[in-house]
Structure formats: C-alpha cells, structure tokens
C-alpha cells in the first residue's frame, strides 16, 4: 500500500518550507568556487541571485523528490573543508531576521529562523531623529513597575531601516493585529511611553506572548507539529546537495582537462554516452549517494536527474563566470594593469577580439606578474575609433578603471598602432600613462616577411619548399616513398603568419637534401604515377640541386636560426626585459657581421652540399639580353656584370641584407 496522500493544506505548507530553503541556497555556489567577497561589498551577480532566488518555485512529492531547474545554485553544496552550508545561510540572513521591517513572508520555516535569532534590541547607537528632533531611546526597553523595580521588555524591537519600533511576539503570532506595534510599527516618540503601556496590557499581546513561549518550548523539545515533515525535507535536501556536489566536481574535472562532455547518446547506461555520463555511472558503482541517485532515475522515482546537456552547460557557464570574476577581483585588488588586444576572423568570418590582462599580484609578500585571457568578443567596427570605444565599454562593464591602465600591447596594424587614429592613440588621449608597446614578435615577423619579399630568389626558395610538401603529402603512397629515404626530419608546410617558424621547414632540406632528391627521382620513375605528378617530381628534383637554391637555403637557415632563438625567448613566461634586450642586441650584431662575411661562409657550405649531391658548385651564366639602342648619345650603357657569383650576391644577398 502506497504512502498516504497529503492534504492540500499540508502540501502548501511543505511547498512554502521548500521555498524558504531555496532562498537560503541562492548564491552558495560562489562559496564553492570563488573566494569570499570582502565584507561590506556585494557584487552585482550576488544581488541578481538574491532577487531571482525569491521567485523560485520548488515542487517536492513524498515519493518523488525534485528540485527546481531554474537555478543550479539552489542545489549546490559547499566542498569539504569549507564553511558549513547552514553557517553560510545564517550569516546571510541574520541581517533580515534582526530587523522586523525586513522580515520575509511569515511562513513556518521563516518563523523558525526568526525565533532562532530572537529579538535583537539595538542599543548605544545614534538613533535617527524625526522632523521634531525626537528619536528612539534605549530607555524604552525598560518597564518600571509600581514596586519601583525595572523589567526588560524583551518583545520590543527597534527597526533601523524604518526608524520604528515593533512588538516581536505580536508581529509573529497575532493573527488579528490591531495596534501599530504589530502592524507597520510606531514612530510616535512623543507618546511612545503611553503606547507601550497600553500595548503590553492588551489581550492580544498576552495571547501572542503565550504563543511565543509555547512555540519555544515545543521547538526545544522537538515536538513541533511539522517536525516529521521538516526531517523528511532535511534528508531530501541533503541528498540533492550531495548529488549536486558530485556533479559539480565531475564538470570541474572534465573542464580542467579540456575533455569532451557528451557523446552520440545523452542517456544513462547506454553506449557512447560521453565522458560526463560515463563518470556518473562509474561514481555510482563506488559512492552510495550517487548509487541511490541512479537507482531513483532508473526506477523512475524522479524525473530530475540533473545530468542533461542543459544542466552541463549551465554549470560550465557558472564556473566560467566565477573564474573570470575571480581574475577581475584580483586585478582590482592590484589596481594597476595592462591590456593586450588582438583581432582575428573566426571560421564564420566574424571578427573576434581577444582580450588579455596583465597585473602584478602580491602573494604573501612575493610579487608575481599574472597574465590572464578573459575571452573573445565579437566586434563589428574594426576602425581605431570603433575598437577603442569597444575597449572602453568592455573595461567599464568589468568595473576596471581606464585611468589605472599602465600599458597597451597590440600588433602593428594601422587601426591598432596608428599615430593619429589608432587604438593606442585614442587611449593615450584619455590616459597618458597607458604606454603603448608594440608586439615584439609581430615586429620581428614583419621584418622577416619584408626581407623575403624583397628579392625573387627568396620567394622562389620558400615556394619550392611548399611545393615539395604539397607533392609528398598528397597521398599516403608518396609520403611512404619520402619516409623510406628520409629518416628523422620530415617536410613541413610553411607557416603563413610566423616567419621565424619556417626554420623547421628548412631543416629537412638543409640536412637531408640528397635523400629528398632521391625520393623525388624514385617518385618520378614510378610507372603508375600520374603525368602531372611525375612532371612535378622531376622538375623539383632538378630545382633543389641548383646552386642558387642551395645558397639561398644556407643563407636563410643561418638567419632564421638566430631569429628563432630571439622569438622563442620573447614568448617565454620567465623572460625579462634585460634578457630579451641582450638577445636582440646579439641578434643585431650577428646580422651586421653576417652581412659582411655571411655570403662567403654560406657559399662554402653550399659547395659542400652540392658536392654531396654530385652537382658542380658553379653558377650558370645568365643569357645575354639585348636591349634597345639608346635614343640619345649622352645616355651611357650600363656595364653588365660578367661574374655570376657577384651578380647573385648583389641580386639576392645584398638585396634583403
């Protein structure tokens, strides 16, 4: 036989009790993930949660426990080692329970909370004065008897928010209040003594006092009428909090390791249901709380399992929100900060701006530079004015003062680094202390890119390298031919944005030029090879052993090798400005010395490589180009260079050096 069905009044009473518990639970997730907010301060998110929690509606059946889905914060639980859940609630609610004008709706659970706090009588403060310069006095807390003795009015409570006094017992237990002390309070300080005497001798006050005393005695002896219901709800509440604590830890575990949550199925105990549900099932084998939760789900005792994709996304968003808020709070505590911005289009061709912040944090007397990525933000206007306006709006929304900004770091685009209309110029006009520092790696990359595009032979070098990778990576069979001849280093595609990384593309040719040529010859001799592939392999096998190509390869390998060292050092977290400055100066000195003697040393290395591949280390003489005769006698003819080595040095090496 099933459990007895509850009456409507009993259901309403239990629902009201659960409503109060939901209000208590609001905002506790911040205690689980974040650091406590400094005393006296309250974040915007906490205010929103408090306003939302009062509107929550939780339905609980006797055999089917359920909680609200509108806010995960209602079912969260504090982790082990943190402040107790009930202690957190009491700390948050004491302020409203001590002021009768701010009491919540007087339902059973709220009355219990108010009785736990009891009447708090404010004393020894500067009470507010009315229009007649009169105010409340602590003397009203005392009643003078006819015998001359004084008796404390425990029931009298002063409300600081409204500057009125209330009767504690009548406001709680008087069902038909008639006096101002039991309704909206009284602030008639002129006649307050008479009002108090009249009230404390009224029959309604006697009845309320008696109910107050009886209720306290019943609560102490735990013989209240709804004690069984409260015990049931307490057990259910603890169960769901424990379940949510485990689900929160599973989400945190997967998020920290950047693992996928969902699979092809979103049902428990099915194949390919993803990491999240898999961990829930695994935990259910060894944990009694999760085992009981899964039993209820499988037996359909409850339809709310909190394992769906919507709940997962909500928990992830709550965690991300709290992490960002923690970063911003640490930045506000540090006061001064620097910003790093960069824009790039995403796969949907929308411009996304990445926002990174840097600040100096004091960790127990140890100052450390912290750099945190705050996220991507879609921008519509990519002009200097549009981006600067977006930046100011973003900082204002995060409660960061632009006057505390001490540095800006962008790339060298005109809209970012422009002298007149760039973002850095707009910010400097507002805050001259926000020093602009262009990205050093981007500057280095632009220099290398311009140097490559300054001469034809450099562009041919990297073009041939890209063609080699495209040819061999086009099929598994061709890559197998390359792997059979070249061991250790393999061909890599050219990086389109970071020129210093192209040192990795030059390494295979620099150290395995002969082996790559043999692979090309074998590929061109394959009988089942397509004609265009055969022609491409044959052409490349000849081009990579030309002396011009080999010299260009040796020159650029030496340059990019030195540049790559500086680039990696600038991106190292442990790098400082002194170390980077020394490396840049050494690189600069190397380039100056390399311009003077680098061609000869590279030419010598090229000769050795040419001999290994059985190629004569001699430049081919260029064919003579017949130009039109000058129209005027005073125009002298340019003397042609007959030495091909000197001509290649001028056209290639000195052109970009």
XYZ file of C-alpha atoms in Angstrom:
657
model
C 0.000 0.000 0.000
C 1.429 3.343 -1.016
C 2.032 6.323 1.281
C -0.927 8.326 2.455
C -1.754 11.222 0.173
C -1.203 14.608 1.758
C -3.967 17.172 2.015
C -3.870 20.444 0.143
C -3.004 22.395 3.263
C -0.127 20.027 4.055
C 1.232 20.299 0.507
C 1.076 24.076 0.603
C 2.855 24.082 3.931
C 5.637 21.831 2.669
C 5.979 23.823 -0.531
C 6.316 27.017 1.482
C 9.045 25.436 3.575
C 10.933 24.410 0.456
C 10.595 27.940 -0.942
C 12.479 29.268 2.052
C 15.211 26.672 1.630
C 15.632 27.724 -1.997
C 16.065 31.321 -0.913
C 18.708 30.231 1.566
C 20.627 28.227 -1.030
C 20.892 31.087 -3.552
C 24.447 32.243 -4.125
C 26.171 29.399 -2.274
C 27.887 28.236 -5.481
C 30.111 31.293 -5.150
C 31.290 29.865 -1.830
C 32.151 26.611 -3.602
C 34.177 28.048 -6.488
C 35.326 31.537 -5.511
C 36.897 33.462 -2.706
C 34.551 35.265 -0.297
C 33.606 38.821 -1.185
C 35.212 41.427 1.110
C 32.999 42.490 3.979
C 30.714 45.369 3.215
C 30.755 44.719 -0.538
C 28.253 42.875 -2.672
C 28.722 42.036 -6.318
C 26.077 42.608 -8.957
C 25.791 38.864 -9.512
C 25.010 38.279 -5.820
C 22.255 40.895 -5.914
C 20.755 39.304 -9.020
C 20.867 35.862 -7.429
C 19.106 37.146 -4.316
C 16.334 38.729 -6.376
C 15.944 35.629 -8.527
C 16.006 33.174 -5.632
C 12.929 34.763 -4.074
C 10.957 33.882 -7.212
C 11.972 30.212 -7.356
C 9.315 27.515 -7.077
C 10.252 24.023 -5.981
C 7.800 21.124 -6.020
C 8.515 18.156 -3.801
C 6.445 14.954 -3.759
C 6.589 12.430 -0.981
C 7.876 9.605 -3.158
C 9.443 11.648 -5.956
C 11.930 14.232 -4.628
C 12.584 17.038 -7.084
C 14.265 20.395 -7.135
C 13.903 23.490 -9.274
C 15.678 23.656 -12.600
C 15.667 27.402 -12.812
C 18.912 27.839 -10.900
C 21.635 25.334 -10.183
C 22.785 27.450 -7.309
C 19.775 26.289 -5.320
C 21.075 22.720 -5.169
C 24.794 23.343 -4.766
C 26.787 22.296 -1.722
C 29.935 23.547 -0.136
C 33.010 21.325 -0.581
C 34.668 19.577 2.284
C 36.918 21.830 4.304
C 34.909 24.976 3.535
C 32.469 26.858 5.732
C 29.380 24.842 6.634
C 26.339 25.380 4.440
C 23.976 26.282 7.282
C 26.540 28.685 8.758
C 26.747 30.469 5.425
C 22.964 30.776 5.284
C 22.661 32.107 8.831
C 25.338 34.711 8.140
C 23.472 35.944 5.056
C 20.005 36.032 6.721
C 20.784 37.394 10.195
C 20.561 40.970 8.933
C 16.977 40.478 7.667
C 15.844 38.425 10.690
C 17.035 41.044 13.191
C 15.064 43.890 11.570
C 11.273 43.284 11.823
C 10.587 45.660 8.953
C 12.681 43.421 6.681
C 11.267 40.072 7.778
C 10.376 37.735 4.890
C 6.981 36.173 4.484
C 5.916 34.685 7.815
C 5.717 31.028 6.895
C 6.717 28.191 9.199
C 10.362 27.979 8.163
C 10.869 31.745 8.274
C 9.302 31.905 11.731
C 11.727 29.224 12.903
C 14.631 31.266 11.588
C 13.389 34.421 13.288
C 12.897 32.577 16.566
C 16.421 31.168 16.309
C 17.806 34.703 16.087
C 15.381 36.068 18.655
C 14.563 39.731 19.374
C 17.655 41.878 18.924
C 17.475 45.168 20.792
C 19.684 47.883 19.294
C 21.454 49.966 21.897
C 24.176 52.604 22.233
C 23.788 53.982 18.717
C 22.817 57.344 17.302
C 19.119 56.827 16.604
C 17.558 58.737 13.730
C 15.668 61.915 14.546
C 12.263 62.884 13.198
C 11.058 66.289 11.994
C 10.571 67.364 15.621
C 14.122 66.393 16.575
C 12.854 63.442 18.613
C 14.220 59.920 18.458
C 14.016 56.462 19.998
C 15.737 55.877 23.340
C 17.133 52.701 24.884
C 15.130 53.607 27.988
C 12.007 52.298 26.250
C 13.433 48.781 26.587
C 12.786 49.041 30.370
C 9.418 48.964 32.126
C 9.127 50.467 35.594
C 6.749 48.568 37.877
C 4.671 50.056 40.683
C 7.053 48.500 43.197
C 9.913 50.534 41.734
C 11.568 47.558 40.049
C 12.547 47.581 36.366
C 11.577 44.854 33.926
C 13.034 44.379 30.423
C 10.619 44.473 27.510
C 12.117 41.559 25.540
C 9.371 41.859 22.967
C 10.261 45.433 21.948
C 12.438 45.639 18.801
C 13.770 48.727 17.023
C 13.959 48.787 13.204
C 16.946 50.753 11.934
C 15.674 50.678 8.344
C 12.341 52.399 9.103
C 13.150 54.165 12.406
C 10.180 52.479 14.069
C 9.561 50.048 16.934
C 7.676 46.737 16.722
C 6.340 44.104 19.077
C 8.285 40.903 18.360
C 5.641 38.480 19.603
C 2.587 40.269 18.177
C 4.117 40.662 14.718
C 4.834 36.917 14.647
C 1.794 35.373 16.337
C -1.054 37.893 16.452
C -3.497 36.721 13.785
C -5.683 39.834 14.031
C -3.272 42.674 14.797
C -4.867 45.962 15.732
C -2.068 48.043 17.253
C 0.607 49.852 15.280
C 3.356 47.869 17.041
C 2.009 44.667 15.480
C 1.366 46.166 12.039
C 3.650 48.733 10.429
C 5.469 49.888 13.541
C 5.255 53.107 15.520
C 7.460 56.204 15.456
C 5.361 58.450 17.695
C 8.202 59.200 20.095
C 6.222 61.886 21.883
C 3.589 59.438 23.114
C 5.721 56.282 22.994
C 5.538 55.631 26.756
C 1.738 55.619 26.723
C 1.658 53.477 23.583
C 3.903 50.850 25.159
C 1.897 50.742 28.388
C -1.358 50.378 26.514
C 0.029 47.673 24.250
C 1.608 45.461 26.888
C -1.640 45.302 28.829
C -3.800 44.383 25.837
C -5.343 40.909 25.481
C -3.833 40.429 22.014
C -0.347 40.974 23.370
C -0.917 38.452 26.188
C -2.076 35.856 23.682
C 0.919 36.470 21.402
C 3.331 36.226 24.326
C 1.784 32.930 25.367
C 2.080 31.518 21.823
C 5.702 32.669 21.652
C 6.543 30.856 24.898
C 4.729 27.672 23.896
C 6.404 27.608 20.494
C 9.846 27.964 22.028
C 9.163 25.101 24.444
C 7.926 22.840 21.641
C 10.917 23.634 19.460
C 13.310 22.834 22.294
C 11.615 19.502 22.948
C 11.336 18.835 19.157
C 7.636 18.116 19.373
C 6.506 20.615 16.761
C 3.592 19.565 14.565
C 5.582 19.647 11.322
C 8.772 18.150 12.775
C 8.400 14.934 10.744
C 7.972 16.886 7.533
C 10.991 19.002 8.332
C 13.104 15.910 8.989
C 11.980 14.419 5.675
C 12.790 17.598 3.800
C 16.132 17.869 5.561
C 17.121 14.384 4.386
C 15.971 15.080 0.843
C 17.736 18.423 0.804
C 20.985 16.842 1.954
C 20.653 14.116 -0.687
C 20.245 16.577 -3.555
C 23.051 18.780 -2.284
C 25.365 15.777 -2.163
C 24.342 14.812 -5.714
C 24.988 18.330 -6.994
C 28.367 18.430 -5.264
C 29.444 15.297 -7.127
C 28.111 16.584 -10.459
C 29.965 19.867 -9.946
C 33.203 18.005 -9.311
C 32.726 15.893 -12.450
C 32.214 19.023 -14.546
C 35.268 20.641 -12.983
C 37.348 17.506 -13.641
C 36.452 17.419 -17.348
C 36.791 21.181 -17.818
C 40.252 21.331 -16.255
C 41.488 18.651 -18.666
C 39.694 20.068 -21.715
C 37.832 16.788 -22.294
C 34.619 16.387 -24.266
C 31.457 16.068 -22.179
C 28.915 14.433 -24.464
C 28.845 11.536 -26.866
C 26.404 10.363 -29.503
C 23.887 9.407 -26.804
C 22.599 11.507 -23.914
C 21.020 8.690 -21.873
C 22.425 6.918 -18.847
C 23.622 3.316 -19.186
C 23.872 3.427 -22.981
C 26.942 3.056 -25.175
C 28.787 6.143 -26.378
C 27.031 8.442 -23.907
C 30.137 10.572 -23.354
C 32.606 11.263 -20.563
C 30.188 13.078 -18.249
C 27.553 10.353 -18.053
C 30.304 7.732 -18.024
C 31.850 9.273 -14.907
C 28.404 9.487 -13.296
C 27.935 5.754 -13.887
C 31.445 4.991 -12.626
C 30.916 7.026 -9.467
C 27.634 5.215 -8.867
C 29.495 1.921 -8.513
C 31.521 3.086 -5.506
C 29.585 6.000 -3.981
C 26.381 5.404 -2.020
C 24.927 8.861 -2.712
C 25.321 8.570 -6.477
C 24.180 4.942 -6.387
C 20.940 5.999 -4.676
C 20.502 8.815 -7.203
C 20.922 6.438 -10.156
C 18.523 3.965 -8.553
C 15.841 6.638 -8.385
C 16.454 7.613 -12.003
C 16.355 4.054 -13.312
C 13.254 3.165 -11.304
C 11.630 6.437 -12.450
C 11.075 7.637 -8.892
C 12.312 11.015 -10.060
C 12.443 12.645 -13.460
C 15.043 15.246 -12.440
C 18.479 13.652 -12.734
C 20.476 16.841 -13.480
C 22.708 15.037 -15.973
C 21.347 16.561 -19.187
C 23.212 18.799 -21.599
C 21.364 21.927 -20.441
C 22.479 21.434 -16.847
C 26.033 20.676 -18.001
C 26.195 23.917 -19.996
C 24.732 25.897 -17.121
C 27.289 24.551 -14.666
C 30.120 25.279 -17.131
C 28.872 28.848 -17.607
C 28.604 29.363 -13.851
C 32.155 28.114 -13.394
C 33.486 30.315 -16.206
C 31.655 33.313 -14.816
C 33.112 32.746 -11.371
C 36.659 32.210 -12.709
C 36.523 35.472 -14.686
C 35.093 37.312 -11.689
C 37.912 35.972 -9.518
C 40.505 37.183 -12.045
C 38.888 40.615 -12.238
C 38.723 40.898 -8.449
C 42.431 40.105 -8.157
C 43.112 42.716 -10.823
C 41.066 45.303 -8.928
C 42.991 44.484 -5.773
C 46.266 45.008 -7.665
C 44.804 48.310 -9.002
C 47.191 48.825 -11.950
C 47.052 46.653 -15.057
C 47.999 46.379 -18.728
C 45.887 45.207 -21.659
C 46.750 43.110 -24.715
C 44.330 43.022 -27.657
C 44.310 41.234 -30.982
C 41.650 40.739 -33.638
C 41.212 37.779 -35.959
C 38.327 36.424 -38.065
C 36.812 33.112 -36.988
C 35.602 30.270 -39.190
C 32.247 32.022 -39.673
C 34.067 35.148 -40.986
C 33.214 37.256 -37.948
C 35.835 39.464 -36.371
C 36.742 38.309 -32.859
C 38.811 40.400 -30.441
C 40.832 38.528 -27.832
C 41.276 40.349 -24.534
C 44.206 39.604 -22.218
C 45.033 41.405 -18.988
C 48.297 41.594 -17.019
C 48.831 42.791 -13.466
C 51.262 42.484 -10.574
C 49.877 40.338 -7.754
C 51.131 40.263 -4.184
C 51.105 36.644 -2.963
C 52.224 36.640 0.670
C 54.855 39.287 0.000
C 56.005 37.634 -3.234
C 55.143 39.822 -6.224
C 54.349 37.905 -9.411
C 53.297 39.055 -12.869
C 49.996 37.425 -13.803
C 48.608 37.250 -17.325
C 45.046 36.033 -17.899
C 42.937 35.576 -21.021
C 39.408 36.892 -20.456
C 37.761 35.667 -23.656
C 36.776 36.526 -27.208
C 34.367 39.322 -28.063
C 32.729 39.872 -31.439
C 33.319 43.339 -32.886
C 31.563 44.994 -35.804
C 33.602 48.185 -36.272
C 37.326 47.410 -36.744
C 38.451 51.013 -37.099
C 40.595 52.629 -34.441
C 37.644 54.561 -33.028
C 35.336 51.535 -33.060
C 37.836 49.270 -31.289
C 38.774 51.915 -28.726
C 35.096 52.551 -27.918
C 34.558 48.803 -27.555
C 37.593 48.536 -25.269
C 36.380 51.352 -23.009
C 32.916 49.810 -22.832
C 34.412 46.399 -22.020
C 36.568 47.796 -19.193
C 33.630 49.742 -17.794
C 31.460 46.610 -17.828
C 34.136 44.726 -15.880
C 34.437 47.559 -13.342
C 38.036 48.356 -14.364
C 39.103 51.996 -14.413
C 40.927 53.025 -17.608
C 42.891 55.553 -15.518
C 44.596 52.612 -13.787
C 45.812 51.180 -17.106
C 49.600 51.425 -17.389
C 50.310 49.598 -20.640
C 48.915 48.697 -24.060
C 50.109 45.853 -26.257
C 48.853 45.461 -29.853
C 50.158 44.414 -33.242
C 51.411 46.929 -35.794
C 48.177 47.286 -37.761
C 47.175 50.825 -38.658
C 43.904 50.559 -36.746
C 45.749 49.480 -33.581
C 49.123 51.242 -33.646
C 48.202 54.270 -35.786
C 49.749 57.525 -34.586
C 46.615 59.629 -35.034
C 43.578 57.334 -35.294
C 44.841 54.055 -33.835
C 43.548 52.491 -30.635
C 46.751 53.318 -28.791
C 46.381 56.998 -29.734
C 42.761 57.119 -28.543
C 43.663 55.521 -25.207
C 46.684 57.782 -24.714
C 44.458 60.816 -25.169
C 42.370 59.588 -22.234
C 45.189 58.212 -20.087
C 48.735 59.383 -20.985
C 50.207 56.813 -18.555
C 48.951 53.862 -20.645
C 52.250 53.387 -22.503
C 51.938 51.658 -25.867
C 54.397 48.816 -26.517
C 54.069 47.158 -29.943
C 54.281 43.376 -30.067
C 57.974 42.487 -30.415
C 57.313 39.146 -32.114
C 54.995 40.798 -34.609
C 57.608 43.449 -35.413
C 60.214 40.736 -35.922
C 57.840 38.795 -38.121
C 57.131 41.841 -40.295
C 60.851 42.455 -40.786
C 61.479 38.866 -41.906
C 58.431 38.888 -44.167
C 59.511 42.117 -45.887
C 63.031 40.776 -46.311
C 61.748 37.641 -48.062
C 59.537 39.623 -50.410
C 62.366 41.974 -51.313
C 64.091 39.548 -53.720
C 62.977 36.962 -56.230
C 65.318 34.145 -55.147
C 63.965 34.152 -51.563
C 60.399 33.850 -52.770
C 61.418 31.009 -55.122
C 63.114 29.202 -52.213
C 60.043 29.113 -49.981
C 57.777 28.460 -52.943
C 59.730 25.309 -53.838
C 59.658 24.143 -50.205
C 55.868 24.467 -50.131
C 55.563 22.594 -53.437
C 57.644 19.748 -52.004
C 55.331 19.364 -49.023
C 52.195 19.529 -51.164
C 53.585 16.900 -53.539
C 54.517 14.295 -50.915
C 51.561 14.920 -48.583
C 49.089 14.488 -51.425
C 48.887 10.713 -50.928
C 49.944 8.038 -48.469
C 51.981 6.248 -51.140
C 54.067 9.333 -51.927
C 54.648 10.029 -48.229
C 55.801 6.430 -47.814
C 58.411 6.990 -50.540
C 59.653 10.079 -48.677
C 59.750 8.228 -45.322
C 61.778 5.379 -46.847
C 64.521 7.797 -47.944
C 64.419 10.455 -45.178
C 64.606 9.474 -41.501
C 64.343 11.776 -38.514
C 63.280 15.046 -40.118
C 60.217 15.300 -42.339
C 58.869 18.002 -44.619
C 56.573 20.567 -43.021
C 54.202 23.145 -44.519
C 55.048 26.828 -44.416
C 53.570 28.847 -41.579
C 51.547 31.678 -43.108
C 51.893 34.091 -40.185
C 55.081 33.333 -38.224
C 58.111 33.582 -40.469
C 60.617 32.639 -37.784
C 58.921 29.225 -37.540
C 59.966 28.452 -41.112
C 63.301 27.283 -39.749
C 61.549 23.929 -39.256
C 60.700 23.858 -42.969
C 64.350 24.454 -43.924
C 65.859 21.814 -41.620
C 64.942 18.726 -43.699
C 66.451 20.225 -46.856
C 69.475 21.602 -45.030
C 70.408 18.212 -43.555
C 68.789 15.713 -45.975
C 68.987 17.379 -49.376
C 70.393 14.318 -51.165
C 67.829 11.948 -49.655
C 64.923 14.202 -50.674
C 66.302 14.378 -54.235
C 66.465 10.569 -54.387
C 62.847 10.353 -53.194
C 61.812 12.751 -55.965
C 63.667 10.694 -58.577
C 62.010 7.469 -57.388
C 58.591 9.171 -57.468
C 59.154 10.459 -60.999
C 60.178 6.953 -62.165
C 57.037 5.294 -60.807
C 55.139 3.652 -63.667
C 51.692 4.182 -62.163
C 52.267 7.818 -61.305
C 50.011 10.417 -62.898
C 51.721 12.536 -65.574
C 51.394 15.820 -63.708
C 52.822 14.277 -60.524
C 55.695 12.747 -62.487
C 56.472 16.073 -64.125
C 56.315 17.943 -60.813
C 58.651 15.458 -59.117
C 61.131 15.591 -61.996
C 61.105 19.401 -62.028
C 61.611 19.690 -58.271
C 64.436 17.126 -58.300
C 66.353 19.464 -60.610
C 65.443 22.741 -58.922
C 66.513 21.745 -55.386
C 70.065 20.922 -56.517
C 70.679 24.181 -58.356
C 73.411 26.211 -56.724
C 71.180 29.275 -56.352
C 68.665 27.239 -54.375
C 71.334 25.667 -52.172
C 72.981 29.024 -51.390
C 69.604 30.599 -50.623
C 68.823 27.643 -48.364
C 72.070 28.042 -46.397
C 71.700 31.822 -46.046
C 68.128 31.751 -44.794
C 68.813 28.821 -42.479
C 71.522 30.820 -40.687
C 69.309 33.917 -40.429
C 66.153 32.174 -39.244
C 68.122 30.083 -36.763
C 69.239 33.227 -34.917
C 65.861 34.955 -35.250
C 64.026 31.894 -33.904
C 66.127 31.965 -30.716
C 65.086 35.564 -30.023
C 61.443 34.898 -30.909
C 61.189 31.919 -28.547
C 62.843 33.884 -25.748
C 60.391 36.769 -26.089
C 57.464 34.349 -25.750
C 58.873 32.606 -22.693
C 56.951 33.255 -19.463
C 60.179 33.553 -17.464
C 61.763 36.105 -19.842
C 62.508 39.613 -18.613
C 63.319 42.785 -20.473
C 67.054 42.610 -19.727
C 67.416 39.083 -21.108
C 65.376 39.853 -24.218
C 67.273 43.098 -24.826
C 70.588 41.250 -24.681
C 69.349 38.595 -27.102
C 68.046 41.208 -29.537
C 71.383 43.030 -29.383
C 73.268 39.789 -30.057
C 70.988 39.035 -32.999
C 71.557 42.528 -34.349
C 75.331 42.133 -34.064
C 75.116 38.763 -35.807
C 73.185 40.243 -38.742
C 75.732 43.072 -39.103
C 78.589 40.586 -39.115
C 76.671 38.209 -41.388
C 76.149 40.975 -43.956
C 79.908 41.433 -44.187
C 81.024 37.803 -44.332
C 77.877 35.713 -44.382
C 77.715 35.211 -48.121
C 81.175 33.684 -48.334
C 80.559 31.304 -45.408
C 77.146 30.301 -46.777
C 78.616 29.839 -50.257
C 81.221 27.498 -48.794
C 78.503 25.440 -47.064
C 76.541 25.386 -50.315
C 79.545 23.981 -52.176
C 79.821 21.114 -49.680
C 76.115 20.324 -50.074
C 76.410 20.490 -53.861
C 79.319 18.030 -53.844
C 77.252 15.580 -51.728
C 74.535 15.541 -54.390
C 77.100 15.357 -57.213
C 76.393 18.866 -58.529
C 79.083 21.174 -59.839
C 79.200 24.196 -57.457
C 79.212 26.801 -60.228
C 76.635 29.435 -61.049
C 75.255 29.251 -64.548
C 75.975 32.272 -66.681
C 72.817 34.208 -67.442
C 71.833 34.577 -71.066
C 72.624 37.958 -72.645
C 69.561 40.172 -73.011
C 69.677 42.545 -76.000
C 68.228 45.898 -75.087
C 67.071 48.668 -77.372
C 69.595 51.211 -78.514
C 69.606 54.455 -76.605
C 67.842 57.304 -78.336
C 70.360 59.870 -77.209
C 74.142 59.746 -77.419
C 74.676 61.091 -73.896
C 72.950 58.069 -72.348
C 75.729 55.724 -71.282
C 75.336 51.954 -71.378
C 75.272 50.021 -68.048
C 78.264 47.801 -67.826
C 76.924 44.237 -67.408
C 78.224 42.003 -64.617
C 80.074 39.076 -66.102
C 80.751 37.280 -62.799
C 77.604 35.217 -61.942
C 78.657 34.830 -58.302
C 78.933 38.582 -57.785
C 75.688 39.157 -59.635
C 73.857 36.626 -57.402
C 75.312 38.268 -54.302
C 74.018 41.670 -55.398
C 70.609 40.473 -56.589
C 69.955 38.139 -53.651
C 72.166 38.607 -50.597
C 72.668 42.369 -50.546
C 69.091 42.994 -51.636
C 67.474 41.970 -48.345
C 70.555 42.310 -46.122
